[in-house]
Amino acid sequence: MLPVFAITTRGLEAVSAQEMRQLPGVTVTGMAYRRVEAACQELQPLARLRTVDDVFIQLARWQPVTHLRAELGEFAKRSADLILKPALDAIGTMRPLPPAPRFSVTANFVGRRNYTAPEIKTAIQAGLSQRHPAWVYVEDDHDADVNLRVFIEHDTALVGVRITRHPLHRRPYKTDHLPGSLKPSVAAAMLLLAEAAPGQSLVDPFCGTGTILIEAALQGLHVIGGDLQAAAARHARINAEHADCHPQLCQWDARRLPLAAASVDLAVSNLPWGRQIVVNENLKSLYHAALPEMRRVVKPGGRIVLLTGVPELVNAPEAESTEISLFGQNPHIIKIRNDR
Ligand SMILES: C[S@@+](CC[C@H](N)C(=O)[O-])C[C@H]1O[C@@H](n2cnc3c(N)ncnc32)[C@H](O)[C@@H]1O
C-alpha cells in the first residue's frame, strides 16, 4: 500500500475523505487541517478525484520543524536524503517520466515562521539538486514533469510528490472566467453534499461561467442554468464546449425561473455575495425572492445547496451549514432538504 495525502479546501476535509473512501483500494487513514491521509493499492483512481486540490505520494514526514531560520538548512539536508525512486516508479505507471525530470517545488505553512515559502522552496531545490544533479529545477509548475510539495503545520512537515502532472483543481475546460467564478473542486464538493447522482436533474439559477453545471454534467446529471448577464451564459457555453458537455443555458432572473414547480431534483448554486459581484439591488431582497423560487422548482425531498458569504440572509432554519476558506474569505456551504 502506498501512503498518499490529498490537499483540499479548508472546511471540506470530511467531504474529500468521503469521496476518497468511495474509490477502490483506498483506505482513509487520517484527516487534518486541509488534508486527508490515505493508503492506496494503485494510484490511477486517485487521479479521478474531483473535490480535492491535489493528491501526493507521501515521501516523508519531517519532525520536529521549528519556526527558526536554522530550519532552512535542515530542509536542504533532509531533501537531499529523500528517496524518490519508488514514488516516481509508481507515477511512471500512469504517465511517462524522463530519466532526468524537470521539477518544481510548492511550499506552504500554517502559523508564523521566521522564514518564507520561497525560502523553503529554495532550500528544497538545493537539496534535491545536490542528490540529482541532472534534474532541472523549473520555477513555473506548468513546465514541470514532477512537483514536490511541502506542507507544514505546527511542528510537522508532510513531503510528497504530486501524482498528476498538473494540479487536479485546475480543470482544462475552464478557460473563460468572470468575477466570482467558482473553484471547480468546491463545485464538486457542493455536488457531493447535494447527494448528486447520475440521471438526476439539477438547476443552477446563478450559473456565472457554468462551473457547477459543467461539474454536474460531467457526472451524468441533466443540467439547466441561467444568469442575469447574457455574457455569463456565453462564457458558460464556451467552458461547457471545452468539457464536451451541453447544458441548457438561459438568460433569466433567478427570482422568476421559467421552470415548472417540483421539476428538478437539485438546485446547487454559488449565490452573488458581494465578493466581486455587483448586484443591482439589495442582496437581502434578492435572497428573499430567489430562495422560495428554488424551493418551488425543486421536488419535495430534493436538495438545495448554496455557497454564500452572507449565510444569515438564507432564511432556512433547517439548513446545515459548513464554513470553508475561499479566496481569503470564509463563506458557508448551506444545505437545505426541500421538505416543504
Ligand atoms: C458568484 S457568481 C456565480 C459564479 C459561478 N458559480 C461560476 O463559477 O462562474 C453569481 C452570478 O449571479 C448572477 N446574478 C446576479 N443577480 C442575478 C439574478 N437576479 N438572476 C440571475 N443571476 C444573477 C451574476 O451575474 C453572477 O454571474
Short mmCIF file of C-alpha atoms and ligand atoms in Angstrom, two decimals:
data_model
loop_
_atom_site.label_atom_id
_atom_site.label_comp_id
_atom_site.label_asym_id
_atom_site.label_seq_id
_atom_site.Cartn_x
_atom_site.Cartn_y
_atom_site.Cartn_z
CA MET A 1 0.00 0.00 0.00
CA LEU A 2 1.32 3.45 -0.92
CA PRO A 3 0.89 6.28 1.60
CA VAL A 4 -0.76 9.30 -0.03
CA PHE A 5 -2.23 12.61 1.07
CA ALA A 6 -4.71 14.94 -0.57
CA ILE A 7 -4.76 18.71 -0.09
CA THR A 8 -8.24 20.15 -0.07
CA THR A 9 -10.11 23.36 0.75
CA ARG A 10 -10.29 24.18 4.47
CA GLY A 11 -13.71 23.04 5.69
CA LEU A 12 -14.09 20.35 3.02
CA GLU A 13 -11.77 17.74 4.58
CA ALA A 14 -14.67 15.43 5.54
CA VAL A 15 -16.23 15.76 2.08
CA SER A 16 -12.94 14.89 0.38
CA ALA A 17 -12.43 11.96 2.76
CA GLN A 18 -15.91 10.73 1.81
CA GLU A 19 -15.04 10.94 -1.89
CA MET A 20 -11.73 9.12 -1.33
CA ARG A 21 -13.41 6.30 0.64
CA GLN A 22 -15.61 5.59 -2.38
CA LEU A 23 -12.55 4.76 -4.53
CA PRO A 24 -11.50 1.14 -4.97
CA GLY A 25 -8.38 0.14 -2.99
CA VAL A 26 -8.21 3.39 -1.00
CA THR A 27 -8.24 3.41 2.82
CA VAL A 28 -8.50 6.79 4.53
CA THR A 29 -6.09 6.82 7.48
CA GLY A 30 -6.47 10.35 8.83
CA MET A 31 -7.83 13.83 8.43
CA ALA A 32 -6.32 17.14 9.46
CA TYR A 33 -6.39 20.81 8.53
CA ARG A 34 -6.69 21.00 4.69
CA ARG A 35 -5.65 17.40 4.13
CA VAL A 36 -6.75 13.79 4.05
CA GLU A 37 -4.23 11.00 4.50
CA ALA A 38 -4.78 7.57 2.96
CA ALA A 39 -3.16 4.36 1.77
CA CYS A 40 -3.85 3.04 -1.70
CA GLN A 41 -3.17 -0.05 -3.79
CA GLU A 42 -2.93 1.82 -7.07
CA LEU A 43 -2.70 5.48 -8.00
CA GLN A 44 -4.93 5.65 -11.06
CA PRO A 45 -8.29 6.01 -9.21
CA LEU A 46 -6.95 8.97 -7.21
CA ALA A 47 -6.43 10.97 -10.39
CA ARG A 48 -10.24 10.95 -10.80
CA LEU A 49 -10.87 12.83 -7.53
CA ARG A 50 -12.96 15.97 -8.07
CA THR A 51 -13.25 17.63 -4.64
CA VAL A 52 -9.54 17.81 -3.74
CA ASP A 53 -6.99 20.33 -4.94
CA ASP A 54 -4.23 17.74 -5.39
CA VAL A 55 -3.02 14.28 -4.38
CA PHE A 56 0.58 13.34 -3.48
CA ILE A 57 2.52 10.20 -2.71
CA GLN A 58 3.90 10.78 0.76
CA LEU A 59 7.70 10.73 0.75
CA ALA A 60 8.45 11.79 4.31
CA ARG A 61 7.11 13.29 7.49
CA TRP A 62 9.70 15.65 8.99
CA GLN A 63 9.50 16.29 12.70
CA PRO A 64 10.13 18.46 14.59
CA VAL A 65 10.04 21.51 12.33
CA THR A 66 10.60 24.75 14.21
CA HIS A 67 9.85 28.34 13.25
CA LEU A 68 13.58 29.25 13.33
CA ARG A 69 15.61 30.22 10.26
CA ALA A 70 18.07 27.40 11.03
CA GLU A 71 15.31 25.09 9.77
CA LEU A 72 16.13 26.15 6.16
CA GLY A 73 19.45 24.28 6.35
CA GLU A 74 17.60 21.26 7.74
CA PHE A 75 15.13 21.37 4.82
CA ALA A 76 18.05 21.25 2.36
CA LYS A 77 19.72 18.34 4.20
CA ARG A 78 16.50 16.39 4.58
CA SER A 79 15.53 16.83 0.94
CA ALA A 80 18.97 15.60 -0.16
CA ASP A 81 18.11 12.40 1.79
CA LEU A 82 14.68 11.89 0.18
CA ILE A 83 14.25 8.60 -1.64
CA LEU A 84 12.08 9.32 -4.65
CA LYS A 85 12.57 6.25 -6.83
CA PRO A 86 9.61 4.12 -5.61
CA ALA A 87 7.25 7.11 -5.90
CA LEU A 88 8.49 8.04 -9.37
CA ASP A 89 8.22 4.37 -10.46
CA ALA A 90 4.59 4.36 -9.29
CA ILE A 91 3.88 7.64 -11.13
CA GLY A 92 5.66 6.21 -14.18
CA THR A 93 2.90 3.59 -14.43
CA MET A 94 0.44 6.43 -15.09
CA ARG A 95 2.47 8.71 -17.40
CA PRO A 96 5.96 8.56 -18.88
CA LEU A 97 8.65 10.41 -16.92
CA PRO A 98 12.04 11.34 -18.40
CA PRO A 99 15.11 9.93 -16.60
CA ALA A 100 16.10 13.48 -15.57
CA PRO A 101 12.77 15.20 -14.93
CA ARG A 102 12.13 18.92 -14.71
CA PHE A 103 10.86 19.55 -11.20
CA SER A 104 9.01 22.32 -9.39
CA VAL A 105 8.57 22.82 -5.64
CA THR A 106 5.50 24.12 -3.81
CA ALA A 107 5.68 25.02 -0.14
CA ASN A 108 3.12 26.33 2.28
CA PHE A 109 2.72 26.51 6.02
CA VAL A 110 0.31 27.38 8.77
CA GLY A 111 1.29 29.79 11.55
CA ARG A 112 4.12 32.28 11.97
CA ARG A 113 7.66 31.34 10.88
CA ASN A 114 10.95 33.20 10.63
CA TYR A 115 11.27 32.06 7.03
CA THR A 116 9.14 32.41 3.92
CA ALA A 117 7.62 29.93 1.48
CA PRO A 118 10.06 31.00 -1.32
CA GLU A 119 12.97 30.35 1.10
CA ILE A 120 11.65 26.85 1.82
CA LYS A 121 11.40 26.22 -1.93
CA THR A 122 15.00 27.34 -2.48
CA ALA A 123 16.25 25.06 0.33
CA ILE A 124 14.35 22.03 -1.01
CA GLN A 125 15.52 22.73 -4.54
CA ALA A 126 19.15 22.92 -3.34
CA GLY A 127 18.84 19.57 -1.52
CA LEU A 128 17.24 17.81 -4.47
CA SER A 129 19.72 19.26 -6.98
CA GLN A 130 22.58 18.05 -4.79
CA ARG A 131 21.26 14.49 -4.86
CA HIS A 132 20.07 14.56 -8.50
CA PRO A 133 22.45 16.90 -10.38
CA ALA A 134 20.90 16.05 -13.76
CA TRP A 135 17.39 17.12 -12.72
CA VAL A 136 16.31 20.56 -13.88
CA TYR A 137 14.55 22.91 -11.49
CA VAL A 138 11.76 24.99 -13.07
CA GLU A 139 10.07 27.87 -11.27
CA ASP A 140 6.82 27.56 -13.22
CA ASP A 141 4.94 24.43 -12.15
CA HIS A 142 3.29 24.34 -15.57
CA ASP A 143 6.63 23.36 -17.16
CA ALA A 144 7.48 20.64 -14.61
CA ASP A 145 7.34 16.86 -15.05
CA VAL A 146 7.07 16.39 -11.29
CA ASN A 147 6.05 18.62 -8.40
CA LEU A 148 7.42 18.30 -4.88
CA ARG A 149 5.10 19.60 -2.17
CA VAL A 150 5.95 20.57 1.39
CA PHE A 151 3.04 21.27 3.70
CA ILE A 152 4.00 22.44 7.18
CA GLU A 153 1.59 22.58 10.10
CA HIS A 154 2.74 23.13 13.70
CA ASP A 155 5.96 21.10 14.11
CA THR A 156 5.38 18.66 11.23
CA ALA A 157 6.17 18.86 7.53
CA LEU A 158 4.49 16.48 5.14
CA VAL A 159 6.51 15.98 1.98
CA GLY A 160 5.06 14.49 -1.17
CA VAL A 161 5.28 14.21 -4.92
CA ARG A 162 2.15 15.03 -6.92
CA ILE A 163 0.67 12.08 -8.78
CA THR A 164 -0.66 14.11 -11.71
CA ARG A 165 1.38 16.41 -13.91
CA HIS A 166 -0.96 19.38 -13.41
CA PRO A 167 -2.99 20.36 -10.32
CA LEU A 168 -6.25 18.43 -10.07
CA HIS A 169 -8.31 21.53 -9.21
CA ARG A 170 -7.28 23.17 -12.47
CA ARG A 171 -9.77 21.83 -14.99
CA PRO A 172 -8.73 22.08 -18.64
CA TYR A 173 -12.25 23.11 -19.65
CA LYS A 174 -12.15 26.30 -17.60
CA THR A 175 -10.75 28.87 -19.98
CA ASP A 176 -13.37 31.61 -19.54
CA HIS A 177 -13.51 33.33 -16.18
CA LEU A 178 -15.69 36.09 -14.74
CA PRO A 179 -15.51 37.77 -11.32
CA GLY A 180 -16.86 35.35 -8.68
CA SER A 181 -16.02 32.28 -10.74
CA LEU A 182 -16.02 29.19 -8.54
CA LYS A 183 -13.12 26.83 -7.85
CA PRO A 184 -14.13 23.58 -9.60
CA SER A 185 -13.13 21.38 -6.62
CA VAL A 186 -15.53 23.38 -4.41
CA ALA A 187 -18.28 22.99 -7.05
CA ALA A 188 -17.65 19.21 -6.98
CA ALA A 189 -17.83 19.21 -3.17
CA MET A 190 -21.17 21.04 -3.30
CA LEU A 191 -22.48 18.31 -5.62
CA LEU A 192 -21.32 15.62 -3.22
CA LEU A 193 -23.06 17.42 -0.36
CA ALA A 194 -26.19 17.63 -2.52
CA GLU A 195 -26.02 13.82 -2.91
CA ALA A 196 -25.97 14.30 -6.68
CA ALA A 197 -26.25 11.10 -8.72
CA PRO A 198 -26.14 10.38 -12.46
CA GLY A 199 -29.52 10.74 -14.14
CA GLN A 200 -30.80 13.38 -11.69
CA SER A 201 -31.75 16.87 -12.83
CA LEU A 202 -30.06 20.00 -11.48
CA VAL A 203 -30.59 23.73 -11.82
CA ASP A 204 -28.06 26.49 -11.11
CA PRO A 205 -30.11 29.75 -11.10
CA PHE A 206 -26.95 31.95 -10.82
CA CYS A 207 -24.70 29.97 -13.14
CA GLY A 208 -21.97 32.54 -13.98
CA THR A 209 -19.35 30.77 -16.12
CA GLY A 210 -21.06 27.44 -15.52
CA THR A 211 -18.63 25.63 -13.20
CA ILE A 212 -21.33 23.84 -11.17
CA LEU A 213 -23.31 22.93 -14.31
CA ILE A 214 -20.24 21.51 -16.04
CA GLU A 215 -19.08 19.52 -12.99
CA ALA A 216 -22.60 18.09 -12.69
CA ALA A 217 -22.94 17.33 -16.41
CA LEU A 218 -19.59 15.51 -16.30
CA GLN A 219 -21.07 13.32 -13.55
CA GLY A 220 -24.03 12.42 -15.77
CA LEU A 221 -26.69 14.79 -14.41
CA HIS A 222 -29.18 16.63 -16.64
CA VAL A 223 -28.45 20.29 -16.06
CA ILE A 224 -30.04 23.65 -16.73
CA GLY A 225 -28.71 27.01 -15.67
CA GLY A 226 -29.00 30.68 -16.25
CA ASP A 227 -27.74 34.09 -15.30
CA LEU A 228 -28.98 37.66 -15.40
CA GLN A 229 -25.98 38.62 -17.55
CA ALA A 230 -26.06 37.43 -21.16
CA ALA A 231 -22.23 37.42 -21.11
CA ALA A 232 -22.19 34.80 -18.32
CA ALA A 233 -24.21 32.32 -20.36
CA ARG A 234 -21.81 32.92 -23.30
CA HIS A 235 -18.78 32.16 -21.11
CA ALA A 236 -20.54 29.12 -19.64
CA ARG A 237 -21.24 27.81 -23.14
CA ILE A 238 -17.58 28.16 -24.15
CA ASN A 239 -16.37 26.35 -20.99
CA ALA A 240 -19.01 23.64 -21.48
CA GLU A 241 -17.90 23.07 -25.07
CA HIS A 242 -14.34 22.53 -23.83
CA ALA A 243 -15.69 19.94 -21.41
CA ASP A 244 -17.65 18.37 -24.28
CA CYS A 245 -20.97 18.80 -22.48
CA HIS A 246 -24.03 20.79 -23.46
CA PRO A 247 -26.02 22.21 -20.55
CA GLN A 248 -29.23 24.07 -21.25
CA LEU A 249 -28.30 27.74 -20.70
CA CYS A 250 -30.66 30.70 -20.41
CA GLN A 251 -30.58 34.37 -19.61
CA TRP A 252 -33.02 34.72 -16.73
CA ASP A 253 -33.77 36.36 -13.43
CA ALA A 254 -33.36 33.83 -10.62
CA ARG A 255 -36.31 35.44 -8.84
CA ARG A 256 -38.64 34.20 -11.61
CA LEU A 257 -37.39 30.90 -13.04
CA PRO A 258 -39.15 29.70 -16.20
CA LEU A 259 -39.41 26.20 -14.72
CA ALA A 260 -42.40 24.20 -13.55
CA ALA A 261 -42.96 23.54 -9.85
CA ALA A 262 -41.25 20.39 -8.50
CA SER A 263 -39.46 19.82 -11.80
CA VAL A 264 -35.81 19.28 -10.73
CA ASP A 265 -34.07 17.08 -8.16
CA LEU A 266 -31.41 19.58 -7.08
CA ALA A 267 -30.62 23.30 -7.02
CA VAL A 268 -26.92 23.98 -6.49
CA SER A 269 -25.58 27.50 -6.77
CA ASN A 270 -22.85 29.97 -5.89
CA LEU A 271 -25.03 32.93 -4.94
CA PRO A 272 -23.96 36.52 -5.51
CA TRP A 273 -22.47 37.57 -2.18
CA GLY A 274 -20.69 40.77 -2.82
CA ARG A 275 -17.16 39.32 -3.11
CA GLN A 276 -16.58 40.55 -6.63
CA ILE A 277 -20.14 40.58 -7.82
CA VAL A 278 -22.08 43.81 -8.09
CA VAL A 279 -25.75 43.13 -7.55
CA ASN A 280 -28.05 45.87 -8.79
CA GLU A 281 -30.27 45.75 -5.76
CA ASN A 282 -30.25 44.87 -2.19
CA LEU A 283 -28.79 41.38 -1.61
CA LYS A 284 -31.33 40.74 1.08
CA SER A 285 -34.33 41.17 -1.19
CA LEU A 286 -32.60 39.11 -3.92
CA TYR A 287 -32.10 36.22 -1.48
CA HIS A 288 -35.62 36.57 -0.14
CA ALA A 289 -37.03 36.18 -3.63
CA ALA A 290 -34.59 33.58 -5.03
CA LEU A 291 -34.73 31.01 -2.22
CA PRO A 292 -38.52 30.47 -2.32
CA GLU A 293 -38.20 30.19 -6.11
CA MET A 294 -35.61 27.39 -5.69
CA ARG A 295 -37.89 25.68 -3.16
CA ARG A 296 -40.72 25.90 -5.71
CA VAL A 297 -38.85 24.27 -8.61
CA VAL A 298 -37.07 21.56 -6.55
CA LYS A 299 -39.05 18.38 -5.92
CA PRO A 300 -40.09 17.60 -2.35
CA GLY A 301 -37.18 15.72 -0.74
CA GLY A 302 -34.74 17.28 -3.22
CA ARG A 303 -31.73 19.25 -2.04
CA ILE A 304 -30.74 22.91 -2.33
CA VAL A 305 -27.01 23.55 -1.78
CA LEU A 306 -25.77 27.15 -1.77
CA LEU A 307 -22.44 28.89 -1.35
CA THR A 308 -22.59 32.34 0.21
CA GLY A 309 -20.56 34.73 2.32
CA VAL A 310 -23.76 36.03 3.92
CA PRO A 311 -25.38 32.86 5.32
CA GLU A 312 -27.54 34.95 7.63
CA LEU A 313 -29.51 36.06 4.58
CA VAL A 314 -30.56 32.48 3.78
CA ASN A 315 -33.83 32.06 5.59
CA ALA A 316 -33.84 28.30 6.25
CA PRO A 317 -33.81 27.28 9.90
CA GLU A 318 -33.48 23.59 9.00
CA ALA A 319 -30.29 24.16 6.94
CA GLU A 320 -26.94 22.52 7.67
CA SER A 321 -24.03 24.91 7.27
CA THR A 322 -20.31 24.29 6.64
CA GLU A 323 -17.77 27.12 6.77
CA ILE A 324 -14.93 26.92 4.26
CA SER A 325 -11.95 29.13 3.32
CA LEU A 326 -12.01 30.53 -0.17
CA PHE A 327 -10.03 33.43 -1.66
CA GLY A 328 -9.14 34.70 1.81
CA GLN A 329 -12.78 34.72 2.94
CA ASN A 330 -14.92 32.33 4.96
CA PRO A 331 -18.15 31.66 3.09
CA HIS A 332 -20.58 28.90 4.05
CA ILE A 333 -22.00 26.00 2.09
CA ILE A 334 -25.62 25.68 3.12
CA LYS A 335 -27.61 22.50 2.56
CA ILE A 336 -31.38 22.55 2.67
CA ARG A 337 -33.60 19.49 2.30
CA ASN A 338 -36.67 20.65 0.42
CA ASP A 339 -39.25 19.20 2.77
CA ARG A 340 -41.96 21.70 2.03
C1 LIG B 1 -20.99 34.21 -7.66
S1 LIG B 1 -21.47 34.33 -9.33
C2 LIG B 1 -21.63 32.68 -9.85
C3 LIG B 1 -20.30 32.11 -10.26
C4 LIG B 1 -20.37 30.77 -10.93
N1 LIG B 1 -20.68 29.71 -9.98
C5 LIG B 1 -19.07 30.49 -11.67
O1 LIG B 1 -18.35 29.54 -11.34
O2 LIG B 1 -18.76 31.27 -12.58
C6 LIG B 1 -23.10 34.90 -9.20
C7 LIG B 1 -23.78 35.16 -10.51
O3 LIG B 1 -25.13 35.56 -10.24
C8 LIG B 1 -25.54 36.42 -11.30
N2 LIG B 1 -26.75 37.13 -10.87
C9 LIG B 1 -26.88 38.22 -10.04
N3 LIG B 1 -28.19 38.53 -9.87
C10 LIG B 1 -28.90 37.61 -10.58
C11 LIG B 1 -30.29 37.36 -10.77
N4 LIG B 1 -31.22 38.16 -10.22
N5 LIG B 1 -30.65 36.31 -11.54
C12 LIG B 1 -29.73 35.51 -12.11
N6 LIG B 1 -28.40 35.69 -11.98
C13 LIG B 1 -28.00 36.73 -11.22
C14 LIG B 1 -24.32 37.27 -11.58
O4 LIG B 1 -24.40 37.79 -12.90
C15 LIG B 1 -23.19 36.25 -11.39
O5 LIG B 1 -22.79 35.70 -12.62
#
